[in-house]
Amino acid sequence: MKNAIILILLICLVACSYSEDLDLCTLTVQLVYPENTIEPYAGARVELKALGHNAVFVDSTDARGTTRFTVTPGIYEASSTAQFLDTATATWWRYNFNGVKSMIIVDPDSTNHADITLKSSRKRVIH
């Protein structure tokens, strides 16, 4: 009888146990700059929003225009808004870049990569 009770308790414990750990995934976001503007640079701001969860993650790019987020699986939206002052020539230009990529599905079984194609405008800076 004692063995039967122990066996029943063990079965209940095993049957009721499960792991609540969520797999974390790395999402790589690449900023794609328009031709004939500037090369990718370090420090551009990238926001990642978890759709349906009101969570926002913020990071900045490396010198190749890439950033990486470690997040739980789900659906996300990535955006970037940046300004860049080009002082390489006698005529200075201020570039404004904006871009958004929606419906990014992050899953442990996928590549988890998203490109944000940026649109730009520029304005001459008088100095």
Backbone as a printed PyTorch tensor [residue, N CA C, xyz], in Angstrom:
tensor([[[  0.8210,  -1.1860,   0.0000],
         [  0.0000,   0.0000,   0.0000],
         [  0.8690,   1.2540,   0.0000]],

        [[  1.9320,   1.2430,   0.8090],
         [  2.8240,   2.3910,   0.8920],
         [  3.5020,   2.6320,  -0.4540]],

        [[  3.8900,   1.5590,  -1.1340],
         [  4.5150,   1.6870,  -2.4460],
         [  3.5390,   2.2480,  -3.4740]],

        [[  2.2920,   1.8860,  -3.3680],
         [  1.2730,   2.3790,  -4.2990],
         [  1.0800,   3.8820,  -4.1260]],

        [[  1.0860,   4.3680,  -2.8960],
         [  0.9220,   5.8030,  -2.6360],
         [  2.1290,   6.5740,  -3.1770]],

        [[  3.3220,   6.0490,  -2.9570],
         [  4.5340,   6.6980,  -3.4690],
         [  4.5100,   6.7260,  -4.9890]],

        [[  4.0660,   5.6400,  -5.6150],
         [  3.9850,   5.5720,  -7.0690],
         [  2.9780,   6.5880,  -7.6020]],

        [[  1.8520,   6.7250,  -6.9530],
         [  0.8310,   7.6910,  -7.3740],
         [  1.3570,   9.1130,  -7.2260]],

        [[  2.0400,   9.4020,  -6.1300],
         [  2.6190,  10.7340,  -5.9360],
         [  3.6740,  11.0420,  -7.0030]],

        [[  4.5080,  10.0830,  -7.3130],
         [  5.5180,  10.2760,  -8.3570],
         [  4.8860,  10.5350,  -9.7140]],

        [[  3.8500,   9.7770, -10.0340],
         [  3.1560,   9.9710, -11.3160],
         [  2.5370,  11.3620, -11.3700]],

        [[  1.9380,  11.8070, -10.2770],
         [  1.3370,  13.1480, -10.2340],
         [  2.3870,  14.2350, -10.3940]],

        [[  3.5160,  14.0860,  -9.7320],
         [  4.5720,  15.0840,  -9.8360],
         [  5.1470,  15.1500, -11.2330]],

        [[  5.3750,  14.0170, -11.8440],
         [  5.9320,  13.9910, -13.1950],
         [  4.9070,  14.5150, -14.1950]],

        [[  3.6700,  14.1470, -14.0470],
         [  2.6260,  14.5700, -14.9810],
         [  2.3600,  16.0610, -14.8750]],

        [[  2.5310,  16.6480, -13.7290],
         [  2.2110,  18.0590, -13.5320],
         [  3.4120,  18.9760, -13.7380]],

        [[  4.5690,  18.4200, -13.9310],
         [  5.7370,  19.2880, -14.0830],
         [  5.9430,  19.6140, -15.5570]],

        [[  6.3270,  20.8280, -15.8070],
         [  6.6610,  21.2740, -17.1530],
         [  7.6180,  22.4400, -17.0200]],

        [[  8.2590,  22.7800, -18.0920],
         [  9.2380,  23.8590, -18.0810],
         [  8.5870,  25.1360, -18.5980]],

        [[  8.7210,  26.2080, -17.8430],
         [  8.2040,  27.4950, -18.2730],
         [  9.2770,  28.3290, -18.9430]],

        [[ 10.4580,  27.7650, -19.1610],
         [ 11.5340,  28.4930, -19.8100],
         [ 11.1900,  28.7240, -21.2760]],

        [[ 11.3300,  29.9560, -21.7240],
         [ 11.1190,  30.2840, -23.1190],
         [ 12.4680,  30.3010, -23.8200]],

        [[ 12.4860,  29.7920, -25.0260],
         [ 13.7100,  29.8580, -25.8090],
         [ 13.9550,  31.2980, -26.2010]],

        [[ 15.1870,  31.7490, -26.0420],
         [ 15.5590,  33.0790, -26.4950],
         [ 16.1590,  32.9600, -27.8810]],

        [[ 15.8570,  33.9350, -28.7190],
         [ 16.3430,  33.9500, -30.0930],
         [ 17.1070,  35.2510, -30.3230]],

        [[ 18.0990,  35.1880, -31.1890],
         [ 18.8260,  36.3840, -31.5770],
         [ 18.2790,  36.8840, -32.9020]],

        [[ 17.8190,  38.1260, -32.9180],
         [ 17.3250,  38.7740, -34.1300],
         [ 18.3760,  39.7640, -34.5950]],

        [[ 18.8330,  39.6150, -35.8270],
         [ 19.7940,  40.5360, -36.4190],
         [ 19.0460,  41.5200, -37.3010]],

        [[ 19.2370,  42.8070, -37.0400],
         [ 18.5980,  43.8580, -37.8300],
         [ 19.6990,  44.6090, -38.5720]],

        [[ 19.5410,  44.6960, -39.8970],
         [ 20.5130,  45.3750, -40.7600],
         [ 19.8660,  46.6150, -41.3580]],

        [[ 20.5000,  47.7780, -41.1750],
         [ 20.0170,  49.0000, -41.8130],
         [ 20.5870,  49.0600, -43.2200]],

        [[ 19.7170,  49.3210, -44.1950],
         [ 20.1220,  49.4190, -45.5980],
         [ 19.9470,  50.8750, -46.0200]],

        [[ 21.0730,  51.5550, -46.2510],
         [ 21.0570,  52.9720, -46.6020],
         [ 20.8430,  53.1430, -48.1000]],

        [[ 20.1620,  54.2260, -48.5080],
         [ 19.9740,  54.4770, -49.9410],
         [ 21.3170,  54.6940, -50.6400]],

        [[ 21.3610,  54.3310, -51.9200],
         [ 22.5830,  54.5370, -52.6850],
         [ 22.9100,  56.0250, -52.7570]],

        [[ 24.1820,  56.3220, -52.8680],
         [ 24.6940,  57.6900, -53.0150],
         [ 24.3760,  58.5840, -51.8270]],

        [[ 24.2530,  58.0000, -50.6380],
         [ 24.0820,  58.8470, -49.4510],
         [ 25.3090,  58.6790, -48.5710]],

        [[ 25.2630,  57.7830, -47.6160],
         [ 26.3990,  57.5540, -46.7240],
         [ 26.6110,  56.0600, -46.5480]],

        [[ 27.7390,  55.7210, -45.9900],
         [ 28.0420,  54.3440, -45.6340],
         [ 27.4540,  54.0660, -44.2420]],

        [[ 27.1570,  52.8080, -43.9270],
         [ 26.6880,  52.4940, -42.5620],
         [ 27.6920,  52.9810, -41.5160]],

        [[ 27.1860,  53.3370, -40.3660],
         [ 28.0480,  53.8480, -39.3000],
         [ 27.5640,  53.3250, -37.9470]],

        [[ 28.4420,  53.3760, -36.9760],
         [ 28.1130,  52.9270, -35.6170],
         [ 27.2950,  53.9920, -34.9050]],

        [[ 26.3120,  53.5400, -34.1480],
         [ 25.5640,  54.4480, -33.2940],
         [ 24.1770,  54.8250, -33.7670]],

        [[ 23.7140,  54.2950, -34.8980],
         [ 22.3470,  54.5970, -35.3320],
         [ 21.3600,  53.8640, -34.4180]],

        [[ 20.3180,  54.5470, -34.0020],
         [ 19.3380,  53.9950, -33.0620],
         [ 18.3630,  53.0650, -33.7880]],

        [[ 18.1190,  51.9060, -33.1880],
         [ 17.1490,  50.9390, -33.7170],
         [ 16.2160,  50.5570, -32.5740]],

        [[ 14.9020,  50.6370, -32.8290],
         [ 13.8810,  50.2320, -31.8500],
         [ 13.2230,  48.9470, -32.3270]],

        [[ 12.9680,  48.0580, -31.3810],
         [ 12.2650,  46.8080, -31.6760],
         [ 11.0680,  46.7360, -30.7470]],

        [[  9.8670,  46.6410, -31.3330],
         [  8.6320,  46.5750, -30.5520],
         [  8.0330,  45.1820, -30.6680]],

        [[  7.6850,  44.6050, -29.5220],
         [  6.9940,  43.3170, -29.4970],
         [  5.5170,  43.5890, -29.7000]],

        [[  4.9730,  43.1480, -30.8200],
         [  3.5690,  43.4110, -31.1070],
         [  2.6940,  42.5900, -30.1740]],

        [[  1.7770,  43.2520, -29.5120],
         [  0.8660,  42.5830, -28.5990],
         [  1.3580,  42.5010, -27.1680]],

        [[  2.5680,  42.9580, -26.8950],
         [  3.0960,  42.8680, -25.5300],
         [  3.5430,  44.2130, -24.9610]],

        [[  3.5350,  45.2650, -25.7530],
         [  3.9400,  46.5960, -25.3240],
         [  5.3650,  46.6510, -24.8100]],

        [[  6.2130,  45.7610, -25.2620],
         [  7.6260,  45.7900, -24.8850],
         [  8.4160,  46.4600, -26.0020]],

        [[  9.3480,  47.3470, -25.6160],
         [ 10.1830,  48.0450, -26.5880],
         [ 11.6410,  47.8400, -26.1900]],

        [[ 12.4420,  47.4330, -27.1560],
         [ 13.8740,  47.2400, -26.9590],
         [ 14.6020,  48.2510, -27.8380]],

        [[ 15.6790,  48.8370, -27.3160],
         [ 16.4270,  49.8470, -28.0560],
         [ 17.9030,  49.4850, -28.0330]],

        [[ 18.5390,  49.6180, -29.1860],
         [ 19.9820,  49.3830, -29.2820],
         [ 20.5130,  50.2660, -30.3990]],

        [[ 21.8260,  50.2800, -30.5620],
         [ 22.4330,  51.0440, -31.6430],
         [ 23.2780,  50.1170, -32.5060]],

        [[ 23.5290,  50.5610, -33.7240],
         [ 24.2210,  49.7310, -34.6960],
         [ 25.7260,  49.7320, -34.4810]],

        [[ 26.3620,  48.7120, -35.0510],
         [ 27.8200,  48.6820, -35.0890],
         [ 28.2690,  49.3990, -36.3710]],

        [[ 29.5490,  49.3390, -36.6900],
         [ 30.0940,  50.0620, -37.8410],
         [ 29.5540,  49.5500, -39.1800]],

        [[ 28.9790,  48.3650, -39.1940],
         [ 28.4100,  47.8060, -40.4320],
         [ 26.9080,  48.0910, -40.5550]],

        [[ 26.3410,  48.8190, -39.5990],
         [ 24.9160,  49.1290, -39.6410],
         [ 24.0430,  47.9900, -39.1480]],

        [[ 24.6080,  47.1270, -38.3150],
         [ 23.9080,  45.9400, -37.8220],
         [ 23.7360,  46.0280, -36.3110]],

        [[ 22.6100,  45.5460, -35.8240],
         [ 22.4010,  45.4030, -34.3880],
         [ 21.7400,  44.0580, -34.1190]],

        [[ 21.9190,  43.5640, -32.9100],
         [ 21.3680,  42.2630, -32.5340],
         [ 20.5630,  42.3910, -31.2430]],

        [[ 19.3900,  41.7670, -31.2600],
         [ 18.5190,  41.7350, -30.0950],
         [ 18.3380,  40.2820, -29.6680]],

        [[ 18.3190,  40.0340, -28.3680],
         [ 18.0030,  38.7070, -27.8390],
         [ 16.6210,  38.8020, -27.2200]],

        [[ 15.6610,  38.1250, -27.8650],
         [ 14.2530,  38.2520, -27.4810],
         [ 13.5790,  36.8790, -27.4830]],

        [[ 12.3760,  36.8480, -26.9390],
         [ 11.5800,  35.6230, -26.9750],
         [ 10.9040,  35.5030, -28.3380]],

        [[ 10.5220,  34.3100, -28.7420],
         [  9.8230,  34.1580, -30.0200],
         [  8.5430,  34.9870, -30.0440]],

        [[  8.2220,  35.5170, -31.2030],
         [  7.0220,  36.3270, -31.3570],
         [  7.0560,  37.1380, -32.6250]],

        [[  6.1730,  38.1240, -32.6990],
         [  6.0800,  39.0030, -33.8640],
         [  6.5110,  40.4000, -33.4270]],

        [[  7.3970,  41.0050, -34.2190],
         [  8.0090,  42.2760, -33.8530],
         [  7.9420,  43.2800, -34.9970]],

        [[  8.1960,  44.5350, -34.6320],
         [  8.3280,  45.6220, -35.5950],
         [  9.6130,  46.3700, -35.2640]],

        [[ 10.4660,  46.5650, -36.2650],
         [ 11.7330,  47.2790, -36.0570],
         [ 11.6850,  48.5950, -36.8120]],

        [[ 12.2440,  49.6360, -36.2040],
         [ 12.2770,  50.9420, -36.8580],
         [ 13.5710,  51.6600, -36.5020]],

        [[ 13.9200,  52.6040, -37.3640],
         [ 15.1100,  53.4100, -37.1170],
         [ 14.8690,  54.8180, -37.6340]],

        [[ 15.2630,  55.7810, -36.8460],
         [ 15.2380,  57.1880, -37.2130],
         [ 16.5770,  57.7630, -36.7930]],

        [[ 17.3000,  58.3250, -37.7450],
         [ 18.6400,  58.8120, -37.4250],
         [ 18.9520,  60.0590, -38.2400]],

        [[ 19.8540,  60.8350, -37.6930],
         [ 20.4060,  61.9790, -38.4100],
         [ 21.9030,  61.7960, -38.5140]],

        [[ 22.4570,  62.2800, -39.6210],
         [ 23.8980,  62.1820, -39.8220],
         [ 24.3660,  63.4810, -40.4540]],

        [[ 25.4110,  64.0750, -39.8860],
         [ 25.9870,  65.3130, -40.4090],
         [ 27.2420,  64.9550, -41.1830]],

        [[ 27.2160,  65.1980, -42.4940],
         [ 28.3480,  64.8960, -43.3690],
         [ 29.1880,  66.1540, -43.5220]],

        [[ 30.3810,  66.1390, -42.9080],
         [ 31.2820,  67.2890, -42.9580],
         [ 32.5530,  66.9670, -43.7370]],

        [[ 32.4970,  65.9750, -44.6020],
         [ 33.6970,  65.5270, -45.3190],
         [ 34.1160,  66.4920, -46.4290]],

        [[ 33.2070,  67.3010, -46.9090],
         [ 33.5380,  68.2410, -47.9800],
         [ 33.2800,  69.6710, -47.4900]],

        [[ 33.5440,  70.6400, -48.3640],
         [ 33.3240,  72.0420, -48.0060],
         [ 31.8350,  72.3280, -47.8040]],

        [[ 30.9800,  71.6130, -48.5200],
         [ 29.5330,  71.7540, -48.3500],
         [ 29.0620,  70.6880, -47.3740]],

        [[ 28.5090,  71.1280, -46.2610],
         [ 28.0180,  70.1870, -45.2570],
         [ 26.5600,  69.8310, -45.5590]],

        [[ 26.2120,  68.5670, -45.2910],
         [ 24.8520,  68.0800, -45.4930],
         [ 24.3740,  67.3670, -44.2360]],

        [[ 23.1160,  67.5990, -43.8830],
         [ 22.4810,  66.8630, -42.7910],
         [ 21.4950,  65.8830, -43.4300]],

        [[ 21.7430,  64.6000, -43.1660],
         [ 20.8740,  63.5490, -43.6880],
         [ 19.9010,  63.1070, -42.5900]],

        [[ 18.6510,  62.9160, -42.9560],
         [ 17.6380,  62.3440, -42.0680],
         [ 17.2220,  61.0040, -42.6680]],

        [[ 17.3010,  59.9590, -41.8540],
         [ 16.9570,  58.6120, -42.3020],
         [ 15.7990,  58.0720, -41.4830]],

        [[ 14.8490,  57.4140, -42.1580],
         [ 13.7090,  56.7920, -41.4920],
         [ 13.3840,  55.4730, -42.1860]],

        [[ 13.0310,  54.4820, -41.3920],
         [ 12.6110,  53.2070, -41.9660],
         [ 11.9170,  52.3510, -40.9350]],

        [[ 11.0570,  51.4530, -41.4220],
         [ 10.3340,  50.5460, -40.5370],
         [ 10.1460,  49.2130, -41.2450]],

        [[ 10.2040,  48.1450, -40.4920],
         [  9.9300,  46.7880, -40.9990],
         [  8.9550,  46.1530, -40.0280]],

        [[  7.7730,  45.7960, -40.5270],
         [  6.7290,  45.2200, -39.6880],
         [  6.6240,  43.7210, -39.8960]],

        [[  5.9210,  43.0830, -38.9800],
         [  5.6060,  41.6590, -39.0600],
         [  6.8670,  40.7880, -39.1790]],

        [[  7.8450,  41.0480, -38.3200],
         [  9.0460,  40.2250, -38.2570],
         [  8.7450,  39.0590, -37.3320]],

        [[  8.7820,  37.8690, -37.8660],
         [  8.4960,  36.6740, -37.0650],
         [  9.8120,  36.1110, -36.5490]],

        [[  9.9330,  36.0630, -35.2230],
         [ 11.1300,  35.5260, -34.5770],
         [ 10.7870,  34.1530, -34.0420]],

        [[ 11.5650,  33.1710, -34.4650],
         [ 11.2680,  31.7820, -34.1450],
         [ 12.5950,  31.0290, -34.0080]],

        [[ 12.6930,  30.0690, -33.0990],
         [ 13.9480,  29.3170, -32.9570],
         [ 14.3510,  28.5570, -34.2200]],

        [[ 13.4000,  28.2840, -35.1080],
         [ 13.6890,  27.5080, -36.3110],
         [ 13.9380,  28.3540, -37.5520]],

        [[ 14.0480,  29.6710, -37.4200],
         [ 14.2720,  30.5230, -38.5910],
         [ 15.5790,  31.2840, -38.4630]],

        [[ 15.9400,  32.0100, -39.5160],
         [ 17.2110,  32.7380, -39.5250],
         [ 17.1700,  33.9890, -38.6650]],

        [[ 15.9860,  34.5350, -38.4310],
         [ 15.8030,  35.7110, -37.5690],
         [ 16.6690,  36.8890, -38.0190]],

        [[ 16.4680,  37.2930, -39.2590],
         [ 17.1900,  38.4280, -39.8370],
         [ 16.1730,  39.3620, -40.4940]],

        [[ 16.3640,  40.6600, -40.3040],
         [ 15.4740,  41.6380, -40.9130],
         [ 16.2850,  42.8020, -41.4520]],

        [[ 15.9850,  43.2180, -42.6700],
         [ 16.5940,  44.4080, -43.2660],
         [ 15.5960,  45.5540, -43.1790]],

        [[ 16.0640,  46.7070, -42.7180],
         [ 15.2420,  47.9200, -42.7250],
         [ 15.7890,  48.8080, -43.8300]],

        [[ 15.0100,  48.9900, -44.8880],
         [ 15.4070,  49.8730, -45.9810],
         [ 15.0570,  51.2960, -45.5810]],

        [[ 16.0690,  52.1290, -45.4650],
         [ 15.8860,  53.4960, -44.9950],
         [ 15.5890,  54.4320, -46.1610]],

        [[ 14.7270,  55.3780, -45.9210],
         [ 14.4680,  56.4870, -46.8400],
         [ 15.2400,  57.6800, -46.2990]],

        [[ 15.6860,  58.5630, -47.1870],
         [ 16.4960,  59.6830, -46.7080],
         [ 16.0370,  61.0010, -47.3050]],

        [[ 16.3620,  62.0290, -46.5820],
         [ 16.2510,  63.3940, -47.0920],
         [ 17.5150,  64.1040, -46.6260]],

        [[ 17.9190,  65.1260, -47.3550],
         [ 19.1080,  65.8550, -46.9350],
         [ 18.8700,  67.3510, -47.0450]],

        [[ 19.5890,  68.0610, -46.2140],
         [ 19.4750,  69.5080, -46.1840],
         [ 20.8730,  70.0810, -46.0690]],

        [[ 21.1300,  71.0990, -46.8350],
         [ 22.4360,  71.7640, -46.7900],
         [ 22.5600,  72.5520, -45.4910]],

        [[ 23.7110,  72.4320, -44.8580],
         [ 23.9650,  73.1440, -43.6130],
         [ 24.8800,  74.3240, -43.9120]],

        [[ 24.4110,  75.5100, -43.5890],
         [ 25.2240,  76.7070, -43.7690],
         [ 26.0090,  76.9330, -42.5020]],

        [[ 27.3220,  77.0020, -42.6350],
         [ 28.1710,  77.1820, -41.4380],
         [ 29.1000,  78.3420, -41.5910]]])
